[in-house]
Coordinates of C-alpha atoms in Angstrom, one line a residue:
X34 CA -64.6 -12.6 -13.9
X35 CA -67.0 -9.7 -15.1
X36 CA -69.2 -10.9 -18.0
X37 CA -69.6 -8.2 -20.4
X38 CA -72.6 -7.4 -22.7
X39 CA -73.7 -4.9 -25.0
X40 CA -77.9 -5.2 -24.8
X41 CA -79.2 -2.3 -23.0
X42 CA -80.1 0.7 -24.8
X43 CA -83.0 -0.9 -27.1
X44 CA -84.9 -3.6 -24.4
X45 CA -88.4 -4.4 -24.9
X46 CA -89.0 -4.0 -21.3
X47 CA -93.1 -3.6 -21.7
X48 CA -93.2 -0.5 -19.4
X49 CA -96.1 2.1 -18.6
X50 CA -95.7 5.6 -19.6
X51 CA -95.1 6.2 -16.2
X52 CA -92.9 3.4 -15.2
X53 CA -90.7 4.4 -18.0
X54 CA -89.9 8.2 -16.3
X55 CA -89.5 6.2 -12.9
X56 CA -87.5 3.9 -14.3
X57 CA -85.5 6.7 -16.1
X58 CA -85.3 7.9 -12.2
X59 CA -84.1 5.0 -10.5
X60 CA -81.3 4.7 -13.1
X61 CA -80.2 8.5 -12.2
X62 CA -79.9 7.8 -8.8
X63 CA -77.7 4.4 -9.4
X64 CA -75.4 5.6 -12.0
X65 CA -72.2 6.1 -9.4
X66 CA -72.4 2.5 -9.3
X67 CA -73.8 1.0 -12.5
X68 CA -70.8 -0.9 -15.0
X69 CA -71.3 -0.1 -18.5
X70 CA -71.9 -3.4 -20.3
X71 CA -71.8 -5.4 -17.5
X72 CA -74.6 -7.7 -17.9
X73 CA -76.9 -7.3 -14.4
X74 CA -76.9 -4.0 -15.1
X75 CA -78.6 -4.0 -17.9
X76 CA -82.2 -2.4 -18.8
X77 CA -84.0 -5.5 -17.8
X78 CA -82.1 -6.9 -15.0
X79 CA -82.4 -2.8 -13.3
X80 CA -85.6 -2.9 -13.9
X81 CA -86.6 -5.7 -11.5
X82 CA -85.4 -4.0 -8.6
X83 CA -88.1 -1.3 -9.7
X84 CA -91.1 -4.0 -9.9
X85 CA -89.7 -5.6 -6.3
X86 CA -90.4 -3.0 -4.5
X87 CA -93.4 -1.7 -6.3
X88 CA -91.8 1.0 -7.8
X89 CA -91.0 2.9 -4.8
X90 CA -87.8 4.4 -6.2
X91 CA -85.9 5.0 -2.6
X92 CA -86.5 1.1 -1.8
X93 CA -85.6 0.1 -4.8
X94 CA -82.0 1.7 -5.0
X95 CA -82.1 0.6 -1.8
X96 CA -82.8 -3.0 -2.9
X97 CA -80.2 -2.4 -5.6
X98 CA -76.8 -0.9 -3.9
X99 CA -77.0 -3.6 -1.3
X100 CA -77.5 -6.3 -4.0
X101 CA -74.4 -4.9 -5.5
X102 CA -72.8 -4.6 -2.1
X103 CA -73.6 -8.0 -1.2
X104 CA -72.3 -8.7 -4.2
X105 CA -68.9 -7.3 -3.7
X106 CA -68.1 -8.8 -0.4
X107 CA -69.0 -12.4 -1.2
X108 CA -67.1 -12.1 -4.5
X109 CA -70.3 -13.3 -6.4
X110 CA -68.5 -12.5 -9.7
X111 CA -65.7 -15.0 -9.1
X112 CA -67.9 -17.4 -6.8
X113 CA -68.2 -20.3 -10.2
X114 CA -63.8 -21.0 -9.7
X115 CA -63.3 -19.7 -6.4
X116 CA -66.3 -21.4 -4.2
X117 CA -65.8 -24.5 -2.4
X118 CA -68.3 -26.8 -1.4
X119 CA -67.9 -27.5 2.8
X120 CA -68.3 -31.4 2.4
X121 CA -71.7 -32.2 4.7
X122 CA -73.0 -29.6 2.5
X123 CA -72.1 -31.6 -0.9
X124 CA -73.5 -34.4 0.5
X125 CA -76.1 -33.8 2.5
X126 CA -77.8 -31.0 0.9
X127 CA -80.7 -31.5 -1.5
X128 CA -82.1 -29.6 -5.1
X129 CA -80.8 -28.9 -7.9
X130 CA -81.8 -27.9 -11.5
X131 CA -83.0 -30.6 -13.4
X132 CA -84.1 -30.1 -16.8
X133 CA -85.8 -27.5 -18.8
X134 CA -89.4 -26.1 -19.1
X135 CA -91.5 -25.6 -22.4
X136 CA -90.5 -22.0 -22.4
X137 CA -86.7 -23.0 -22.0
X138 CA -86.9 -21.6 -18.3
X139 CA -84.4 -24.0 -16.2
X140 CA -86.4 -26.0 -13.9
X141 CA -85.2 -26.4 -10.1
X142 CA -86.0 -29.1 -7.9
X143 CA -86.2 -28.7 -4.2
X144 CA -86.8 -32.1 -2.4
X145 CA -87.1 -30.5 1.0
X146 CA -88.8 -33.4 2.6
X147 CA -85.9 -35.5 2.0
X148 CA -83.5 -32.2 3.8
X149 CA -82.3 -33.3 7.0
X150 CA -82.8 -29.8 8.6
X151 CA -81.7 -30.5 11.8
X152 CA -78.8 -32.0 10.9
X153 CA -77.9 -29.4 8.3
X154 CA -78.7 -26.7 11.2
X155 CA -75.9 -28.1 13.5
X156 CA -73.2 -29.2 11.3
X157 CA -73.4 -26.0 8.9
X158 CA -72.8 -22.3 9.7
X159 CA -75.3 -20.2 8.3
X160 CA -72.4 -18.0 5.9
X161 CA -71.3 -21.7 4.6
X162 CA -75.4 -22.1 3.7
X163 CA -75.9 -18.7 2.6
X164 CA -72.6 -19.2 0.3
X165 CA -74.4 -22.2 -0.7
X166 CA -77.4 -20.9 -2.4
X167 CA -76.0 -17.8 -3.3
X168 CA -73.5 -20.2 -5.7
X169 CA -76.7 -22.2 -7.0
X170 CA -77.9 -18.3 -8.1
X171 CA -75.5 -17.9 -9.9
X172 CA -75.1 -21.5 -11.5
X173 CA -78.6 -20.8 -12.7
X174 CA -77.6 -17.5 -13.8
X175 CA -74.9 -18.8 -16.2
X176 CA -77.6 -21.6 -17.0
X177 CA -79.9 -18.7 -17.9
X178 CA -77.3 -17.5 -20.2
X179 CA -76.5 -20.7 -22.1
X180 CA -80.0 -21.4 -22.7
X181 CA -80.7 -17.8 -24.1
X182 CA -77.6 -18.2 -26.3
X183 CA -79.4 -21.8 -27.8
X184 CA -82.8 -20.3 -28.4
X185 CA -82.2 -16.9 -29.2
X186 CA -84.3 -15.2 -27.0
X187 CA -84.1 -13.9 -23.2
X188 CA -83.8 -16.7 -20.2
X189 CA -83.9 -14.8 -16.9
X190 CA -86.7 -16.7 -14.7
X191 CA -86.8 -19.8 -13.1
X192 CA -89.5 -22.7 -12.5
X193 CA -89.4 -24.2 -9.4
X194 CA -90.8 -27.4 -8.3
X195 CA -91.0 -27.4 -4.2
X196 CA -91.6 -31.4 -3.0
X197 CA -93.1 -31.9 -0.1
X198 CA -93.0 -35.6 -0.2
X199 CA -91.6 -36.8 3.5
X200 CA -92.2 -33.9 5.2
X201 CA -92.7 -34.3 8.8
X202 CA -91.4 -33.4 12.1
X203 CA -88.0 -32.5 11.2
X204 CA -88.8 -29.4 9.1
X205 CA -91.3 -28.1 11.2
X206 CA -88.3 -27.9 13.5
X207 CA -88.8 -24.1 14.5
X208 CA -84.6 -22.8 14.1
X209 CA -84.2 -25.2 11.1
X210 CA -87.2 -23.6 9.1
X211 CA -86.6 -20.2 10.2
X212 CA -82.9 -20.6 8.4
X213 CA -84.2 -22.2 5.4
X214 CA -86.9 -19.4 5.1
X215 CA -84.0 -16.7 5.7
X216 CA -81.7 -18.3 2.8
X217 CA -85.1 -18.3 0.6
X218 CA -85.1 -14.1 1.5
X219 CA -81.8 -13.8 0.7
X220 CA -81.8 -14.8 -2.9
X221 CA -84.9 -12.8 -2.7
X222 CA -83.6 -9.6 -2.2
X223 CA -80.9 -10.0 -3.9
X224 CA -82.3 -11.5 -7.1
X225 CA -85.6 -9.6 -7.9
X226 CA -88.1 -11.5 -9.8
X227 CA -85.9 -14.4 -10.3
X228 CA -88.5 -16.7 -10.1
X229 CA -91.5 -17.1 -13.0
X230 CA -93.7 -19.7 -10.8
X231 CA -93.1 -21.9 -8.1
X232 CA -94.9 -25.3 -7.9
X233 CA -95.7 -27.1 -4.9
X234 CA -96.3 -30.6 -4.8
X235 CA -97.4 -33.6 -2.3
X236 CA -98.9 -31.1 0.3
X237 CA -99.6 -32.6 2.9
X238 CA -102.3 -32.6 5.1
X239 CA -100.4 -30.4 6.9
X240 CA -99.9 -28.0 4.8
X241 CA -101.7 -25.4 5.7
X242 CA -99.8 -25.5 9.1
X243 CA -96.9 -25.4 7.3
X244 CA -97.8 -22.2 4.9
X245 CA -98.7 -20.4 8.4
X246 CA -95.2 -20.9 9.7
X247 CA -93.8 -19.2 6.5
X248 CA -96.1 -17.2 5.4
X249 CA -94.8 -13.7 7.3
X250 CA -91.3 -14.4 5.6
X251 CA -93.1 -15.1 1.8
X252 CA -93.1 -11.7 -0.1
X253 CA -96.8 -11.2 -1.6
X254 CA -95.3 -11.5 -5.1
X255 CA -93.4 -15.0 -4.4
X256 CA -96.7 -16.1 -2.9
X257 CA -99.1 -14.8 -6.5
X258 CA -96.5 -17.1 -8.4
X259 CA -97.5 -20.3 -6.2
X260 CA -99.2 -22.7 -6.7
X261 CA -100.0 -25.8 -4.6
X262 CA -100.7 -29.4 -4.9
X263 CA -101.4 -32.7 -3.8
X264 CA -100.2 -36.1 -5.1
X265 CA -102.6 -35.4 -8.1
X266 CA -99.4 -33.1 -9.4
X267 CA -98.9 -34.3 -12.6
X268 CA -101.8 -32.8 -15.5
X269 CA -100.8 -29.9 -14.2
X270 CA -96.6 -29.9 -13.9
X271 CA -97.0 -31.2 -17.6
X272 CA -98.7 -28.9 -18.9
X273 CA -95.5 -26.5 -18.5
X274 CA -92.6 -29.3 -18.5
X275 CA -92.1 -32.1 -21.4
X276 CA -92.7 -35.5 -20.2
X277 CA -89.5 -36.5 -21.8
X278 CA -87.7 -33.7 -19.5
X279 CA -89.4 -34.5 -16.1
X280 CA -87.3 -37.1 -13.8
X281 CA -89.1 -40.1 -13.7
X282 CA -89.8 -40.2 -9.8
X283 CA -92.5 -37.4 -10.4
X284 CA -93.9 -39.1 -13.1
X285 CA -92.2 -38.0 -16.3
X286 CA -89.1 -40.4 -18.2
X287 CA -86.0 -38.4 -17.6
X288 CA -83.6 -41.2 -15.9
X289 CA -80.0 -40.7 -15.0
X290 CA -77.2 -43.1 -15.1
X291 CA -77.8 -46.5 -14.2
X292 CA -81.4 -46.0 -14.6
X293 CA -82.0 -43.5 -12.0
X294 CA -85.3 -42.7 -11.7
X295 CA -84.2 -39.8 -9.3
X296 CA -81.5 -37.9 -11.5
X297 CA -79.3 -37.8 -8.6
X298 CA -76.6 -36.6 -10.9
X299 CA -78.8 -33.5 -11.3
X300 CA -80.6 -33.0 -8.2
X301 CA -79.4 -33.9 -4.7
X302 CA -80.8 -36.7 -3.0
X303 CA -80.2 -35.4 0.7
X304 CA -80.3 -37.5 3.8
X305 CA -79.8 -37.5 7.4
X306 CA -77.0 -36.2 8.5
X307 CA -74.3 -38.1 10.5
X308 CA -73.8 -36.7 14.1
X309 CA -70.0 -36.9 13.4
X310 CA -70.2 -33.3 11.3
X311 CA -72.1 -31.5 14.2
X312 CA -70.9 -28.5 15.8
X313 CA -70.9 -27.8 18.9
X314 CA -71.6 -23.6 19.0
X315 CA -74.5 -23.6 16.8
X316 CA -77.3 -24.3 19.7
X317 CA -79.4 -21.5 20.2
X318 CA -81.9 -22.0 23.4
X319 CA -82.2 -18.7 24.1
X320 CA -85.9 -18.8 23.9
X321 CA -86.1 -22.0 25.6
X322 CA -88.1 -22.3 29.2
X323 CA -85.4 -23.5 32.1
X324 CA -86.2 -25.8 35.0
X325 CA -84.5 -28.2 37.2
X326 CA -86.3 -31.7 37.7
X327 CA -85.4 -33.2 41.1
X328 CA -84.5 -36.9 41.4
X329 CA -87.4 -38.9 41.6
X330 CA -89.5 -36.0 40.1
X331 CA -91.9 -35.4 37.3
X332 CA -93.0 -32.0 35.1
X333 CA -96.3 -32.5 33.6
X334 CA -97.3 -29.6 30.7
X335 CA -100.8 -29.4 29.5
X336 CA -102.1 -28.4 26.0
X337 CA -105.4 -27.9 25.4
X338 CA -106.4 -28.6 21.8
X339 CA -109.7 -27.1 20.7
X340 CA -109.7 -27.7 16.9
X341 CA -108.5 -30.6 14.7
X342 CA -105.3 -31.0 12.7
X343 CA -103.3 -28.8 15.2
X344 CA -100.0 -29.3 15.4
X345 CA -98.0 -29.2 18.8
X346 CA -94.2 -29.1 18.5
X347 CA -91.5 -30.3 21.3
X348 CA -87.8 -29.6 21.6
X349 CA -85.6 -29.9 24.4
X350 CA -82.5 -30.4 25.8
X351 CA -80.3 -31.7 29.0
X352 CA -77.5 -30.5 31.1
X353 CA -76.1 -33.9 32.3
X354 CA -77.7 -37.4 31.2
X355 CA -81.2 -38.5 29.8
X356 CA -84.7 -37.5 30.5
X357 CA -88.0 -39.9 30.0
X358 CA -90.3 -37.9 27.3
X359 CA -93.9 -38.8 26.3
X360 CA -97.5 -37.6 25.3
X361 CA -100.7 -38.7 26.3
X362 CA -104.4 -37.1 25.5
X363 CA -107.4 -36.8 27.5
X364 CA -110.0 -36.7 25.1
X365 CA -112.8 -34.0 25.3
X366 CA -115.5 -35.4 27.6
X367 CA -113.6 -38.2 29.0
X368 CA -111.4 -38.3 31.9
X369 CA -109.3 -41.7 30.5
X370 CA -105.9 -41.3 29.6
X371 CA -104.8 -42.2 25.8
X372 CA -100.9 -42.9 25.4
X373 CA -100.0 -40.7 22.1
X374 CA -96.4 -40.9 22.1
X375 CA -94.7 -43.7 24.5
X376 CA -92.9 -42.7 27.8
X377 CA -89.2 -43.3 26.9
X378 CA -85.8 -41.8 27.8
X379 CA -84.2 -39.9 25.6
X380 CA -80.7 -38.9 25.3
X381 CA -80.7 -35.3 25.0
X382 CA -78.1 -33.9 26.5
X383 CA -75.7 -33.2 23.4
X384 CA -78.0 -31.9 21.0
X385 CA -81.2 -31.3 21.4
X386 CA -84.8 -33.5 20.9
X387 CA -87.3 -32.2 19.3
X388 CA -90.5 -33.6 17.2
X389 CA -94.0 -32.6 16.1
X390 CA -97.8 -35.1 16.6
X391 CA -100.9 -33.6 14.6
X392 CA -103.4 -33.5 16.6
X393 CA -106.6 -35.1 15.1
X394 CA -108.6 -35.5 18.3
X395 CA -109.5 -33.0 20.6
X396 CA -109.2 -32.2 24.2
X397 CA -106.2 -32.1 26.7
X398 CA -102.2 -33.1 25.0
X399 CA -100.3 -34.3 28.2
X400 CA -97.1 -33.4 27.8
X401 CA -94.2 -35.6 30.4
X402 CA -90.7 -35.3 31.4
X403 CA -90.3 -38.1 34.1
X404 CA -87.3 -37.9 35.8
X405 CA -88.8 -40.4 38.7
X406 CA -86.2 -43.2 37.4
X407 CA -83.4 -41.4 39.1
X408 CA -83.0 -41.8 42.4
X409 CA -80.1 -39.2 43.3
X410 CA -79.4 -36.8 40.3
X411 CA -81.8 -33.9 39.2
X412 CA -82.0 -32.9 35.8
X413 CA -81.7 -29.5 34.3
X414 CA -84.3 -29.1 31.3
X415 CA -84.6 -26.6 28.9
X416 CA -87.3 -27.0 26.7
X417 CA -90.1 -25.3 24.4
X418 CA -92.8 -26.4 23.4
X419 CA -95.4 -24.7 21.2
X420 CA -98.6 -25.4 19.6
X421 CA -99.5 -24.4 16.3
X422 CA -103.2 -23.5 15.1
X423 CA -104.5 -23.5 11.8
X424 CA -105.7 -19.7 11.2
X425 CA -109.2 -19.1 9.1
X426 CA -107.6 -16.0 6.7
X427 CA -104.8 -17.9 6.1
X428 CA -106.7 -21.1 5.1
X429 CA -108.9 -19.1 2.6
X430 CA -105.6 -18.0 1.4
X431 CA -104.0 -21.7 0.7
X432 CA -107.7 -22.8 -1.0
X433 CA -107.1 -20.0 -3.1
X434 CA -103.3 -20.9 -4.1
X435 CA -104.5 -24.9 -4.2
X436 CA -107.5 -23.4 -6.9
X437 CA -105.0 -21.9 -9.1
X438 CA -104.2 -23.1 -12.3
X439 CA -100.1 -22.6 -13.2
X440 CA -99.8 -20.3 -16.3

């Protein structure tokens, strides 16, 4: 279905002498393509493409035919009746929109502590994800329209409240992220400007780790509309949002039914995702080290650790049975040996292990796959293991975004 409007002609659009003859421009060099009174092709849903891409005009048609493109090939205009949820998706995946801000701006929770990447990773393909949160788009997109209908004036942005309660481990998971962050850049470049602000809340002391690892695949614009928080959240998130509108689990009195504090009927809960819906062609160890670990063997890594609140991440993975896994650290100046993570064996041979320490004390991570307890059978290891430094530019960066006040 093609929604039809008639706004264009006479938009408000708060444009520059100059960005009005651009924009004038870009609209010439889009016209083979542009559908009269079709509603994202209107003045002020062209003109984001424009401010996107800083009004360079051959990026921004750029931007713009492959948005329609995109469009076109995923059926985005018939995705509301035609799309149908894969079931570990429905059930596993969290967010959602969950009430309304004091502009009228939908508000959408993403509870991505409480995603279970991994398990999303190997029981999903990426087209069922990307299909995914291209149909939230454009359930916020009729949202947008409903509300602008109601209060007689233009919805087009969201809020977004980002909860980083739970994080840990399993979302610093290297392939995970990197496909959430690729999702996020989709809706990106295809929905210019889509976002008003995005609000970050329960950062944890690892945050700044955490902004490093995304921070090449967050545009500068999404990055000037963030802002970052602890648990002390809440002055702040209601000085845009009604207390009466935000769910109760952040602090507000929104409840669903049955008293539930965490609107689940609104935004998804998540949780971990059964091994039953994995698949078994979505493993991707091509930048894995390879080694074979003879039978009554042992490969020892070492990882120095020169500054605090490092983070070092582990995965690997077995062709055959188990492997025993632990970390130890020999702190700087001392020559003992301090068990971090416990010896055990791990069955890795299906899908692969992987976790994440912090590293609070300096000095030498000792990093063990034991293989001594087999006696006949050597083990074939693939593994990868990284460690992650907080960077000084970058943490001058996340003060600055924690210092902000939301507008």
């Amino acid at each position: 279905m093609t929604l039809i409007t008639d706004q264009n002609a006479n938009e408000d659009l708060n444009l520059s002498s100059k960005q009005h003859v651009l924009f004038e421009q870009f609209k010439k060099s889009i016209e083979d393509i542009l559908k009269p009174g079709y509603y994202l092709h209107a003045d002020s849903e062209l003109v984001k493409f424009c401010f996107a891409r800083k009004w360079d005009l051959k990026k921004s048609e750029s931007m713009f035919r492959q948005a329609m493109k995109l469009r076109e090939t995923r059926r985005l205009d018939h995705i509301l009746e035609e799309y149908e949820e894969p079931e570990v998706i429905e059930k596993y995946m969290t967010g959602g929109i969950g009430c309304f801000d004091k502009e009228g701006l939908p508000v959408r929770f993403e509870r991505f502590g409480y995603l279970d990447v991994k398990g999303m990773f190997y029981s999903s393909k990426k087209v069922d994800l990307e299909m995914k949160k291209l149909y939230d788009q454009e359930v916020a997109l009729k949202v947008m329209r409903q509300q602008s209908e109601k209060l007689g004036k233009k919805i087009d942005r969201l809020t977004v409240i980002l909860d980083l309660d739970q994080i840990g481990s399993k979302q610093l998971w290297r392939p995970g992220l990197a496909l959430y962050l690729h999702l996020i850049k989709l809706l990106e470049d295809n929905y210019p400007e889509f976002v008003k602000r995005l609000i970050v809340i329960n950062a944890p002391k690892i945050f700044p780790i955490f902004f490093k690892i995304c921070r090449p695949l967050i545009s500068d614009d999404m990055n000037k509309k963030m802002r970052v928080y602890g648990t002390n959240f809440l002055p702040e998130v209601l000085k845009i949002i009604d207390e009466e509108e935000l769910p109760a689990f952040l602090g507000g009195k929104q409840v669903g039914p049955d008293n539930d504090i965490y609107c689940t009927h609104r935004i998804k809960a998540g949780g971990l995702v059964p091994e039953s819906y994995y698949l078994k062609d979505v493993i991707d160890t091509t930048e894995f080290e390879s080694t074979t670990i003879s039978a009554g063997c042992k490969l020892v890594l070492k990882v120095p650790i020169e500054q605090p609140n490092c983070v070092i991440r582990w995965e690997f993975l077995t062709e055959g049975k188990d492997i025993s896994f632990g970390v130890s650290l020999i702190p700087k100046g001392s020559e003992k040996q301090q068990v971090v993570v416990p010896a055990s064996r791990v069955q890795c041979h299906m899908v692969p292990e992987y976790g994440s320490l912090t590293c609070e004390q300096l000095g030498t991570y000792v990093i063990l796959f034991d293989n001594s307890y087999s006696w006949t059978k050597g083990k074939k290891l693939k593994y990868n293991i990284e460690a992650l430094i907080e960077d000084e530019e970058l943490l001058e960066e996340v003060e600055q975004i924690m210092n902000q006040k939301i507008e």
